[in-house]
Amino acid sequence: MDRRNQTSPTEFIFQAFSNSTKFPALLFTLFFFLYLLILMWNFSLMLVIKTDSRLHTPMYFFLFNLSCMDICNTTTVVPQTLYNLISGRPTITFFGCASQMFFIIVFGGAQIVMITNMAYDRFVAITNPLRYKSIMTLKALAVLSATPWVVSTVMGLVMVYFVFQVPFCGGYEINHFFCDAGQVLWITCPKVPIHRAVEVLTFFIILFFFAFNFFFVVVSYILIIRAITKIATKQGQWKAFSTCSSHLNVVVVEYACLGFLYLRPTSAYAIDKDRIFVVAFTFGTPILNPLVYSVRNKAVRCGFQKLL
């Protein structure tokens, strides 16, 4: 590729909705309503956990953090999307794109690690109930709370740095509604050697990150199920499993969706079909997570009733 054709963009153009809708105001209203619903659900859950002393346990402390991450992750994407829909000029600056990509990786990665920490918490609670308080001390909670942010921040810095090392060749239209790493790589110069290297590097970073956390969650639940089967009564088994059911639902949804979205090379993306799935994931999971814990968890339901 002739280096004279390689340029440094000042802004990117989102093409996600420019050709797919004739009613941007209707789409704006729908997204704005869903965004308010996300804020309402998650802030309400955080308020319930904060105000109800019965929920001041490690499990709900992690859930509080997960709701905070849901709000942050959604806020990284949705306000910019709403502005693009209503302004009629769907652009983002070079720095804004890099920043958005970084925070998407940070908050999304932190969610995955936090879900892993929640699996560890359930493992300790069920397999070592008598030692639970001595294991899940304030120091342990501090470490488990800081780990998601440290790991995801490092991963975000590495990925954003390498993605924006690949030169652009004049095409700055991102066929998406936010700065996804795969879609930004899609519009870089494909024939330069660093392009393939960065694509492989980002793929394996994400693969290792998902594989490590997924392995830890699976092992935790294997040991949890093994411990539950040793409980003498059916009632005791059901009570023990019910403390994990909400978290297990969140695990299945998060890993299924994120695995489908990111554990593929850029050449495997079907942009138009994937975009619909990403919209559903962006708005669906932040609503689903607090809803699952509210409906299926008796303590949280009681907390909501008390708050109301």
PDB file of C-alpha atoms in Angstrom:
ATOM      1  CA  MET A   1       0.000   0.000   0.000  1.00  0.00           C
ATOM      2  CA  ASP A   2       1.416   3.365  -1.005  1.00  0.00           C
ATOM      3  CA  ARG A   3       2.084   5.365   2.157  1.00  0.00           C
ATOM      4  CA  ARG A   4       0.878   8.487   0.353  1.00  0.00           C
ATOM      5  CA  ASN A   5      -2.619   7.012   0.537  1.00  0.00           C
ATOM      6  CA  GLN A   6      -2.367   6.551   4.308  1.00  0.00           C
ATOM      7  CA  THR A   7      -3.975   9.433   6.206  1.00  0.00           C
ATOM      8  CA  SER A   8      -4.778  10.453   9.763  1.00  0.00           C
ATOM      9  CA  PRO A   9      -8.517  11.099  10.177  1.00  0.00           C
ATOM     10  CA  THR A  10      -9.849  13.962  12.272  1.00  0.00           C
ATOM     11  CA  GLU A  11     -13.299  12.389  12.629  1.00  0.00           C
ATOM     12  CA  PHE A  12     -15.264   9.256  11.782  1.00  0.00           C
ATOM     13  CA  ILE A  13     -18.774   8.956  10.344  1.00  0.00           C
ATOM     14  CA  PHE A  14     -21.254   6.419  11.688  1.00  0.00           C
ATOM     15  CA  GLN A  15     -23.227   4.746   8.899  1.00  0.00           C
ATOM     16  CA  ALA A  16     -25.380   2.536  11.114  1.00  0.00           C
ATOM     17  CA  PHE A  17     -28.692   4.319  10.743  1.00  0.00           C
ATOM     18  CA  SER A  18     -28.115   6.610   7.786  1.00  0.00           C
ATOM     19  CA  ASN A  19     -29.520   4.130   5.254  1.00  0.00           C
ATOM     20  CA  SER A  20     -31.629   1.934   7.526  1.00  0.00           C
ATOM     21  CA  THR A  21     -34.266   4.301   8.857  1.00  0.00           C
ATOM     22  CA  LYS A  22     -36.438   7.085   7.540  1.00  0.00           C
ATOM     23  CA  PHE A  23     -37.660   7.976  11.017  1.00  0.00           C
ATOM     24  CA  PRO A  24     -34.682   8.996  13.193  1.00  0.00           C
ATOM     25  CA  ALA A  25     -36.989  10.792  15.650  1.00  0.00           C
ATOM     26  CA  LEU A  26     -38.900   7.546  16.281  1.00  0.00           C
ATOM     27  CA  LEU A  27     -35.652   5.644  16.807  1.00  0.00           C
ATOM     28  CA  PHE A  28     -34.414   8.422  19.085  1.00  0.00           C
ATOM     29  CA  THR A  29     -37.583   8.158  21.198  1.00  0.00           C
ATOM     30  CA  LEU A  30     -37.276   4.371  21.480  1.00  0.00           C
ATOM     31  CA  PHE A  31     -33.593   4.468  22.452  1.00  0.00           C
ATOM     32  CA  PHE A  32     -34.153   7.330  24.886  1.00  0.00           C
ATOM     33  CA  PHE A  33     -36.996   5.432  26.590  1.00  0.00           C
ATOM     34  CA  LEU A  34     -34.872   2.277  26.881  1.00  0.00           C
ATOM     35  CA  TYR A  35     -31.947   4.299  28.236  1.00  0.00           C
ATOM     36  CA  LEU A  36     -34.181   5.839  30.916  1.00  0.00           C
ATOM     37  CA  LEU A  37     -35.436   2.342  31.754  1.00  0.00           C
ATOM     38  CA  ILE A  38     -31.847   1.119  32.158  1.00  0.00           C
ATOM     39  CA  LEU A  39     -31.018   4.027  34.465  1.00  0.00           C
ATOM     40  CA  MET A  40     -34.211   3.555  36.480  1.00  0.00           C
ATOM     41  CA  TRP A  41     -33.802  -0.200  36.964  1.00  0.00           C
ATOM     42  CA  ASN A  42     -30.122  -0.142  37.862  1.00  0.00           C
ATOM     43  CA  PHE A  43     -30.224   2.952  40.071  1.00  0.00           C
ATOM     44  CA  SER A  44     -33.235   1.483  41.875  1.00  0.00           C
ATOM     45  CA  LEU A  45     -31.401  -1.783  42.485  1.00  0.00           C
ATOM     46  CA  MET A  46     -28.340   0.102  43.727  1.00  0.00           C
ATOM     47  CA  LEU A  47     -30.534   2.195  46.038  1.00  0.00           C
ATOM     48  CA  VAL A  48     -32.231  -0.907  47.447  1.00  0.00           C
ATOM     49  CA  ILE A  49     -28.872  -2.557  48.151  1.00  0.00           C
ATOM     50  CA  LYS A  50     -27.549   0.649  49.706  1.00  0.00           C
ATOM     51  CA  THR A  51     -30.518   1.285  51.997  1.00  0.00           C
ATOM     52  CA  ASP A  52     -31.454  -2.257  53.072  1.00  0.00           C
ATOM     53  CA  SER A  53     -29.089  -3.512  55.771  1.00  0.00           C
ATOM     54  CA  ARG A  54     -30.091  -7.127  55.043  1.00  0.00           C
ATOM     55  CA  LEU A  55     -28.404  -6.785  51.649  1.00  0.00           C
ATOM     56  CA  HIS A  56     -25.071  -5.603  53.027  1.00  0.00           C
ATOM     57  CA  THR A  57     -23.304  -8.837  52.117  1.00  0.00           C
ATOM     58  CA  PRO A  58     -20.542  -9.611  49.579  1.00  0.00           C
ATOM     59  CA  MET A  59     -23.029 -11.061  47.066  1.00  0.00           C
ATOM     60  CA  TYR A  60     -25.051  -7.841  46.891  1.00  0.00           C
ATOM     61  CA  PHE A  61     -21.936  -5.699  47.067  1.00  0.00           C
ATOM     62  CA  PHE A  62     -20.821  -7.337  43.816  1.00  0.00           C
ATOM     63  CA  LEU A  63     -24.318  -6.897  42.377  1.00  0.00           C
ATOM     64  CA  PHE A  64     -24.153  -3.181  43.261  1.00  0.00           C
ATOM     65  CA  ASN A  65     -20.890  -2.923  41.323  1.00  0.00           C
ATOM     66  CA  LEU A  66     -22.351  -4.843  38.368  1.00  0.00           C
ATOM     67  CA  SER A  67     -25.280  -2.415  38.116  1.00  0.00           C
ATOM     68  CA  CYS A  68     -22.854   0.506  38.246  1.00  0.00           C
ATOM     69  CA  MET A  69     -20.870  -1.054  35.384  1.00  0.00           C
ATOM     70  CA  ASP A  70     -24.086  -1.575  33.379  1.00  0.00           C
ATOM     71  CA  ILE A  71     -24.909   2.120  33.716  1.00  0.00           C
ATOM     72  CA  CYS A  72     -21.384   3.216  32.777  1.00  0.00           C
ATOM     73  CA  ASN A  73     -21.154   0.872  29.795  1.00  0.00           C
ATOM     74  CA  THR A  74     -24.519   1.972  28.405  1.00  0.00           C
ATOM     75  CA  THR A  75     -23.736   5.648  28.975  1.00  0.00           C
ATOM     76  CA  THR A  76     -20.545   5.258  26.959  1.00  0.00           C
ATOM     77  CA  VAL A  77     -22.601   4.393  23.868  1.00  0.00           C
ATOM     78  CA  VAL A  78     -26.182   5.627  24.107  1.00  0.00           C
ATOM     79  CA  PRO A  79     -25.871   9.441  24.582  1.00  0.00           C
ATOM     80  CA  GLN A  80     -23.575   9.689  21.541  1.00  0.00           C
ATOM     81  CA  THR A  81     -26.033   7.574  19.549  1.00  0.00           C
ATOM     82  CA  LEU A  82     -28.964   9.741  20.613  1.00  0.00           C
ATOM     83  CA  TYR A  83     -27.077  12.880  19.603  1.00  0.00           C
ATOM     84  CA  ASN A  84     -26.192  11.397  16.215  1.00  0.00           C
ATOM     85  CA  LEU A  85     -29.813  10.449  15.561  1.00  0.00           C
ATOM     86  CA  ILE A  86     -31.252  13.847  16.409  1.00  0.00           C
ATOM     87  CA  SER A  87     -28.493  16.025  14.936  1.00  0.00           C
ATOM     88  CA  GLY A  88     -28.509  14.418  11.495  1.00  0.00           C
ATOM     89  CA  ARG A  89     -24.701  14.485  11.479  1.00  0.00           C
ATOM     90  CA  PRO A  90     -23.534  11.122  12.864  1.00  0.00           C
ATOM     91  CA  THR A  91     -19.851  11.861  13.440  1.00  0.00           C
ATOM     92  CA  ILE A  92     -17.320  11.429  16.215  1.00  0.00           C
ATOM     93  CA  THR A  93     -13.839  12.893  16.529  1.00  0.00           C
ATOM     94  CA  PHE A  94     -10.716  10.763  16.326  1.00  0.00           C
ATOM     95  CA  PHE A  95     -10.037  11.271  20.043  1.00  0.00           C
ATOM     96  CA  GLY A  96     -13.695  10.698  20.863  1.00  0.00           C
ATOM     97  CA  CYS A  97     -13.685   7.403  18.968  1.00  0.00           C
ATOM     98  CA  ALA A  98     -10.538   6.202  20.735  1.00  0.00           C
ATOM     99  CA  SER A  99     -11.982   7.252  24.110  1.00  0.00           C
ATOM    100  CA  GLN A 100     -15.308   5.543  23.447  1.00  0.00           C
ATOM    101  CA  MET A 101     -13.570   2.333  22.380  1.00  0.00           C
ATOM    102  CA  PHE A 102     -11.402   2.426  25.504  1.00  0.00           C
ATOM    103  CA  PHE A 103     -14.325   2.863  27.913  1.00  0.00           C
ATOM    104  CA  ILE A 104     -16.412   0.210  26.154  1.00  0.00           C
ATOM    105  CA  ILE A 105     -13.557  -2.267  26.679  1.00  0.00           C
ATOM    106  CA  VAL A 106     -12.995  -1.126  30.274  1.00  0.00           C
ATOM    107  CA  PHE A 107     -16.619  -1.319  31.407  1.00  0.00           C
ATOM    108  CA  GLY A 108     -17.430  -4.436  29.366  1.00  0.00           C
ATOM    109  CA  GLY A 109     -14.300  -6.214  30.566  1.00  0.00           C
ATOM    110  CA  ALA A 110     -14.929  -5.166  34.169  1.00  0.00           C
ATOM    111  CA  GLN A 111     -18.407  -6.712  33.958  1.00  0.00           C
ATOM    112  CA  ILE A 112     -16.980 -10.054  32.871  1.00  0.00           C
ATOM    113  CA  VAL A 113     -14.418 -10.116  35.697  1.00  0.00           C
ATOM    114  CA  MET A 114     -17.075  -9.033  38.207  1.00  0.00           C
ATOM    115  CA  ILE A 115     -19.312 -11.899  37.090  1.00  0.00           C
ATOM    116  CA  THR A 116     -16.359 -14.237  37.660  1.00  0.00           C
ATOM    117  CA  ASN A 117     -15.880 -12.787  41.149  1.00  0.00           C
ATOM    118  CA  MET A 118     -19.568 -13.362  41.848  1.00  0.00           C
ATOM    119  CA  ALA A 119     -19.133 -17.013  40.847  1.00  0.00           C
ATOM    120  CA  TYR A 120     -16.235 -17.278  43.300  1.00  0.00           C
ATOM    121  CA  ASP A 121     -18.413 -15.702  46.016  1.00  0.00           C
ATOM    122  CA  ARG A 122     -21.144 -18.304  45.434  1.00  0.00           C
ATOM    123  CA  PHE A 123     -18.526 -21.062  45.420  1.00  0.00           C
ATOM    124  CA  VAL A 124     -17.215 -20.002  48.841  1.00  0.00           C
ATOM    125  CA  ALA A 125     -20.730 -19.516  50.265  1.00  0.00           C
ATOM    126  CA  ILE A 126     -21.909 -23.009  49.298  1.00  0.00           C
ATOM    127  CA  THR A 127     -18.752 -25.099  49.656  1.00  0.00           C
ATOM    128  CA  ASN A 128     -17.404 -23.375  52.794  1.00  0.00           C
ATOM    129  CA  PRO A 129     -20.425 -21.841  54.555  1.00  0.00           C
ATOM    130  CA  LEU A 130     -18.814 -21.918  58.022  1.00  0.00           C
ATOM    131  CA  ARG A 131     -15.693 -20.119  56.793  1.00  0.00           C
ATOM    132  CA  TYR A 132     -17.496 -17.720  54.456  1.00  0.00           C
ATOM    133  CA  LYS A 133     -17.097 -14.606  56.628  1.00  0.00           C
ATOM    134  CA  SER A 134     -13.458 -15.362  57.385  1.00  0.00           C
ATOM    135  CA  ILE A 135     -12.679 -15.776  53.672  1.00  0.00           C
ATOM    136  CA  MET A 136     -14.771 -12.895  52.277  1.00  0.00           C
ATOM    137  CA  THR A 137     -13.229 -10.220  54.490  1.00  0.00           C
ATOM    138  CA  LEU A 138     -13.144  -6.495  53.739  1.00  0.00           C
ATOM    139  CA  LYS A 139      -9.613  -6.916  52.378  1.00  0.00           C
ATOM    140  CA  ALA A 140     -10.754  -9.721  50.048  1.00  0.00           C
ATOM    141  CA  LEU A 141     -13.705  -7.619  48.881  1.00  0.00           C
ATOM    142  CA  ALA A 142     -11.397  -4.680  48.179  1.00  0.00           C
ATOM    143  CA  VAL A 143      -9.110  -6.868  46.061  1.00  0.00           C
ATOM    144  CA  LEU A 144     -12.007  -8.508  44.207  1.00  0.00           C
ATOM    145  CA  SER A 145     -13.564  -5.096  43.534  1.00  0.00           C
ATOM    146  CA  ALA A 146     -10.360  -3.512  42.245  1.00  0.00           C
ATOM    147  CA  THR A 147      -9.313  -6.450  40.047  1.00  0.00           C
ATOM    148  CA  PRO A 148     -11.981  -5.944  37.330  1.00  0.00           C
ATOM    149  CA  TRP A 149     -11.008  -2.300  36.867  1.00  0.00           C
ATOM    150  CA  VAL A 150      -7.265  -2.934  36.780  1.00  0.00           C
ATOM    151  CA  VAL A 151      -7.477  -5.872  34.349  1.00  0.00           C
ATOM    152  CA  SER A 152      -9.963  -4.220  31.996  1.00  0.00           C
ATOM    153  CA  THR A 153      -8.071  -0.894  32.016  1.00  0.00           C
ATOM    154  CA  VAL A 154      -4.832  -2.586  30.992  1.00  0.00           C
ATOM    155  CA  MET A 155      -6.647  -4.543  28.292  1.00  0.00           C
ATOM    156  CA  GLY A 156      -8.354  -1.368  27.049  1.00  0.00           C
ATOM    157  CA  LEU A 157      -5.083   0.588  26.836  1.00  0.00           C
ATOM    158  CA  VAL A 158      -3.335  -2.221  24.945  1.00  0.00           C
ATOM    159  CA  MET A 159      -6.149  -2.801  22.457  1.00  0.00           C
ATOM    160  CA  VAL A 160      -6.842   0.871  21.714  1.00  0.00           C
ATOM    161  CA  TYR A 161      -3.134   1.606  21.288  1.00  0.00           C
ATOM    162  CA  PHE A 162      -2.602  -1.183  18.766  1.00  0.00           C
ATOM    163  CA  VAL A 163      -5.872  -0.650  16.853  1.00  0.00           C
ATOM    164  CA  PHE A 164      -4.987   2.993  16.213  1.00  0.00           C
ATOM    165  CA  GLN A 165      -1.448   2.087  15.144  1.00  0.00           C
ATOM    166  CA  VAL A 166      -2.906   0.665  11.925  1.00  0.00           C
ATOM    167  CA  PRO A 167      -2.994   3.397   9.232  1.00  0.00           C
ATOM    168  CA  PHE A 168      -6.196   4.508   7.521  1.00  0.00           C
ATOM    169  CA  CYS A 169      -6.472   4.839   3.760  1.00  0.00           C
ATOM    170  CA  GLY A 170      -9.171   7.467   3.402  1.00  0.00           C
ATOM    171  CA  GLY A 171     -12.337   5.546   4.319  1.00  0.00           C
ATOM    172  CA  TYR A 172     -13.648   6.879   7.623  1.00  0.00           C
ATOM    173  CA  GLU A 173     -17.218   5.540   7.539  1.00  0.00           C
ATOM    174  CA  ILE A 174     -17.833   3.121  10.427  1.00  0.00           C
ATOM    175  CA  ASN A 175     -20.791   0.886   9.586  1.00  0.00           C
ATOM    176  CA  HIS A 176     -21.911   0.841  13.189  1.00  0.00           C
ATOM    177  CA  PHE A 177     -23.320   3.189  15.823  1.00  0.00           C
ATOM    178  CA  PHE A 178     -20.269   3.194  18.123  1.00  0.00           C
ATOM    179  CA  CYS A 179     -16.510   2.736  17.846  1.00  0.00           C
ATOM    180  CA  ASP A 180     -16.186  -1.023  18.085  1.00  0.00           C
ATOM    181  CA  ALA A 181     -12.600  -2.265  17.769  1.00  0.00           C
ATOM    182  CA  GLY A 182     -13.488  -4.769  15.045  1.00  0.00           C
ATOM    183  CA  GLN A 183     -15.343  -2.197  12.969  1.00  0.00           C
ATOM    184  CA  VAL A 184     -12.537   0.350  13.241  1.00  0.00           C
ATOM    185  CA  LEU A 185     -10.054  -2.318  12.116  1.00  0.00           C
ATOM    186  CA  TRP A 186     -12.422  -3.038   9.215  1.00  0.00           C
ATOM    187  CA  ILE A 187     -11.840   0.443   7.731  1.00  0.00           C
ATOM    188  CA  THR A 188      -8.039   0.501   8.178  1.00  0.00           C
ATOM    189  CA  CYS A 189      -5.590  -0.313   5.382  1.00  0.00           C
ATOM    190  CA  PRO A 190      -5.912  -4.080   4.889  1.00  0.00           C
ATOM    191  CA  LYS A 191      -2.687  -4.620   2.958  1.00  0.00           C
ATOM    192  CA  VAL A 192      -0.208  -3.227   5.472  1.00  0.00           C
ATOM    193  CA  PRO A 193       1.536  -5.966   7.516  1.00  0.00           C
ATOM    194  CA  ILE A 194       0.524  -4.443  10.855  1.00  0.00           C
ATOM    195  CA  HIS A 195      -3.190  -4.799  10.025  1.00  0.00           C
ATOM    196  CA  ARG A 196      -3.187  -8.583  10.157  1.00  0.00           C
ATOM    197  CA  ALA A 197      -0.893  -8.598  13.179  1.00  0.00           C
ATOM    198  CA  VAL A 198      -3.188  -6.285  15.157  1.00  0.00           C
ATOM    199  CA  GLU A 199      -6.281  -8.249  14.099  1.00  0.00           C
ATOM    200  CA  VAL A 200      -4.722 -11.484  15.365  1.00  0.00           C
ATOM    201  CA  LEU A 201      -3.436  -9.809  18.535  1.00  0.00           C
ATOM    202  CA  THR A 202      -6.799  -8.303  19.498  1.00  0.00           C
ATOM    203  CA  PHE A 203      -8.578 -11.571  18.722  1.00  0.00           C
ATOM    204  CA  PHE A 204      -6.284 -13.580  20.995  1.00  0.00           C
ATOM    205  CA  ILE A 205      -6.391 -10.986  23.778  1.00  0.00           C
ATOM    206  CA  ILE A 206     -10.179 -11.224  23.828  1.00  0.00           C
ATOM    207  CA  LEU A 207     -10.085 -15.021  23.435  1.00  0.00           C
ATOM    208  CA  PHE A 208      -7.698 -15.431  26.382  1.00  0.00           C
ATOM    209  CA  PHE A 209      -9.707 -12.986  28.498  1.00  0.00           C
ATOM    210  CA  PHE A 210     -12.996 -14.780  27.831  1.00  0.00           C
ATOM    211  CA  ALA A 211     -11.484 -18.267  28.122  1.00  0.00           C
ATOM    212  CA  PHE A 212      -9.815 -17.558  31.463  1.00  0.00           C
ATOM    213  CA  ASN A 213     -12.932 -16.072  33.050  1.00  0.00           C
ATOM    214  CA  PHE A 214     -15.260 -18.655  31.515  1.00  0.00           C
ATOM    215  CA  PHE A 215     -13.040 -21.499  32.726  1.00  0.00           C
ATOM    216  CA  PHE A 216     -13.054 -20.066  36.247  1.00  0.00           C
ATOM    217  CA  VAL A 217     -16.854 -19.728  36.221  1.00  0.00           C
ATOM    218  CA  VAL A 218     -17.354 -23.272  34.891  1.00  0.00           C
ATOM    219  CA  VAL A 219     -15.004 -24.795  37.473  1.00  0.00           C
ATOM    220  CA  SER A 220     -16.741 -22.830  40.244  1.00  0.00           C
ATOM    221  CA  TYR A 221     -20.153 -24.138  39.203  1.00  0.00           C
ATOM    222  CA  ILE A 222     -18.923 -27.707  38.828  1.00  0.00           C
ATOM    223  CA  LEU A 223     -17.722 -27.569  42.435  1.00  0.00           C
ATOM    224  CA  ILE A 224     -20.933 -25.813  43.510  1.00  0.00           C
ATOM    225  CA  ILE A 225     -23.137 -28.496  41.914  1.00  0.00           C
ATOM    226  CA  ARG A 226     -20.946 -31.177  43.433  1.00  0.00           C
ATOM    227  CA  ALA A 227     -21.399 -29.600  46.878  1.00  0.00           C
ATOM    228  CA  ILE A 228     -25.167 -29.220  46.389  1.00  0.00           C
ATOM    229  CA  THR A 229     -25.596 -32.901  45.524  1.00  0.00           C
ATOM    230  CA  LYS A 230     -24.075 -33.789  48.901  1.00  0.00           C
ATOM    231  CA  ILE A 231     -26.777 -31.888  50.800  1.00  0.00           C
ATOM    232  CA  ALA A 232     -29.058 -34.426  52.468  1.00  0.00           C
ATOM    233  CA  THR A 233     -32.489 -32.895  51.820  1.00  0.00           C
ATOM    234  CA  LYS A 234     -34.131 -31.779  48.595  1.00  0.00           C
ATOM    235  CA  GLN A 235     -35.245 -28.588  50.292  1.00  0.00           C
ATOM    236  CA  GLY A 236     -31.661 -27.826  51.276  1.00  0.00           C
ATOM    237  CA  GLN A 237     -30.439 -28.533  47.749  1.00  0.00           C
ATOM    238  CA  TRP A 238     -33.061 -26.230  46.237  1.00  0.00           C
ATOM    239  CA  LYS A 239     -32.303 -23.459  48.728  1.00  0.00           C
ATOM    240  CA  ALA A 240     -28.585 -23.661  47.928  1.00  0.00           C
ATOM    241  CA  PHE A 241     -29.159 -23.697  44.178  1.00  0.00           C
ATOM    242  CA  SER A 242     -31.621 -20.789  44.341  1.00  0.00           C
ATOM    243  CA  THR A 243     -28.838 -18.517  45.624  1.00  0.00           C
ATOM    244  CA  CYS A 244     -26.960 -19.200  42.353  1.00  0.00           C
ATOM    245  CA  SER A 245     -29.808 -19.239  39.834  1.00  0.00           C
ATOM    246  CA  SER A 246     -29.911 -15.480  39.191  1.00  0.00           C
ATOM    247  CA  HIS A 247     -26.169 -15.281  38.719  1.00  0.00           C
ATOM    248  CA  LEU A 248     -26.204 -18.331  36.449  1.00  0.00           C
ATOM    249  CA  ASN A 249     -28.803 -16.677  34.191  1.00  0.00           C
ATOM    250  CA  VAL A 250     -26.625 -13.555  33.920  1.00  0.00           C
ATOM    251  CA  VAL A 251     -23.570 -15.699  33.096  1.00  0.00           C
ATOM    252  CA  VAL A 252     -25.360 -17.495  30.263  1.00  0.00           C
ATOM    253  CA  VAL A 253     -26.680 -14.278  28.704  1.00  0.00           C
ATOM    254  CA  GLU A 254     -23.420 -12.328  28.991  1.00  0.00           C
ATOM    255  CA  TYR A 255     -21.118 -15.050  27.645  1.00  0.00           C
ATOM    256  CA  ALA A 256     -23.447 -16.119  24.859  1.00  0.00           C
ATOM    257  CA  CYS A 257     -23.869 -12.561  23.575  1.00  0.00           C
ATOM    258  CA  LEU A 258     -20.298 -11.332  24.019  1.00  0.00           C
ATOM    259  CA  GLY A 259     -18.837 -14.537  22.640  1.00  0.00           C
ATOM    260  CA  PHE A 260     -20.944 -14.203  19.499  1.00  0.00           C
ATOM    261  CA  LEU A 261     -20.023 -10.536  19.082  1.00  0.00           C
ATOM    262  CA  TYR A 262     -16.282 -10.566  19.698  1.00  0.00           C
ATOM    263  CA  LEU A 263     -14.832 -14.054  19.344  1.00  0.00           C
ATOM    264  CA  ARG A 264     -14.677 -13.821  15.576  1.00  0.00           C
ATOM    265  CA  PRO A 265     -12.187 -12.342  13.135  1.00  0.00           C
ATOM    266  CA  THR A 266     -13.352  -9.168  11.373  1.00  0.00           C
ATOM    267  CA  SER A 267     -13.796 -11.116   8.121  1.00  0.00           C
ATOM    268  CA  ALA A 268     -16.625 -13.100   9.749  1.00  0.00           C
ATOM    269  CA  TYR A 269     -18.744 -10.048  10.573  1.00  0.00           C
ATOM    270  CA  ALA A 270     -22.140  -9.754   8.875  1.00  0.00           C
ATOM    271  CA  ILE A 271     -22.488  -6.057   9.609  1.00  0.00           C
ATOM    272  CA  ASP A 272     -26.196  -5.471   8.993  1.00  0.00           C
ATOM    273  CA  LYS A 273     -27.330  -8.556  10.928  1.00  0.00           C
ATOM    274  CA  ASP A 274     -24.813  -8.058  13.729  1.00  0.00           C
ATOM    275  CA  ARG A 275     -25.930  -4.464  14.230  1.00  0.00           C
ATOM    276  CA  ILE A 276     -29.442  -5.573  15.202  1.00  0.00           C
ATOM    277  CA  PHE A 277     -27.977  -8.056  17.659  1.00  0.00           C
ATOM    278  CA  VAL A 278     -25.656  -5.396  19.138  1.00  0.00           C
ATOM    279  CA  VAL A 279     -28.567  -2.983  19.631  1.00  0.00           C
ATOM    280  CA  ALA A 280     -30.517  -5.718  21.428  1.00  0.00           C
ATOM    281  CA  PHE A 281     -27.483  -6.562  23.572  1.00  0.00           C
ATOM    282  CA  THR A 282     -26.672  -2.907  24.342  1.00  0.00           C
ATOM    283  CA  PHE A 283     -30.165  -2.203  25.654  1.00  0.00           C
ATOM    284  CA  GLY A 284     -31.270  -5.688  26.670  1.00  0.00           C
ATOM    285  CA  THR A 285     -28.664  -6.919  29.143  1.00  0.00           C
ATOM    286  CA  PRO A 286     -28.556  -3.766  31.342  1.00  0.00           C
ATOM    287  CA  ILE A 287     -32.333  -4.116  31.731  1.00  0.00           C
ATOM    288  CA  LEU A 288     -32.268  -7.904  32.085  1.00  0.00           C
ATOM    289  CA  ASN A 289     -29.565  -8.092  34.778  1.00  0.00           C
ATOM    290  CA  PRO A 290     -31.389  -6.105  37.503  1.00  0.00           C
ATOM    291  CA  LEU A 291     -34.706  -7.593  36.390  1.00  0.00           C
ATOM    292  CA  VAL A 292     -33.414 -11.154  36.876  1.00  0.00           C
ATOM    293  CA  TYR A 293     -32.117 -10.365  40.354  1.00  0.00           C
ATOM    294  CA  SER A 294     -35.295  -8.485  41.276  1.00  0.00           C
ATOM    295  CA  VAL A 295     -37.749 -11.156  40.151  1.00  0.00           C
ATOM    296  CA  ARG A 296     -35.852 -14.282  41.176  1.00  0.00           C
ATOM    297  CA  ASN A 297     -34.332 -13.059  44.436  1.00  0.00           C
ATOM    298  CA  LYS A 298     -36.631 -12.911  47.448  1.00  0.00           C
ATOM    299  CA  ALA A 299     -34.307 -10.647  49.454  1.00  0.00           C
ATOM    300  CA  VAL A 300     -34.168  -8.069  46.655  1.00  0.00           C
ATOM    301  CA  ARG A 301     -37.945  -8.227  46.161  1.00  0.00           C
ATOM    302  CA  CYS A 302     -38.428  -7.558  49.868  1.00  0.00           C
ATOM    303  CA  GLY A 303     -35.933  -4.705  49.610  1.00  0.00           C
ATOM    304  CA  PHE A 304     -37.931  -3.121  46.791  1.00  0.00           C
ATOM    305  CA  GLN A 305     -41.170  -3.481  48.769  1.00  0.00           C
ATOM    306  CA  LYS A 306     -39.537  -1.883  51.787  1.00  0.00           C
ATOM    307  CA  LEU A 307     -38.174   0.983  49.676  1.00  0.00           C
ATOM    308  CA  LEU A 308     -41.574   1.626  48.066  1.00  0.00           C
TER     309      LEU A 308
END
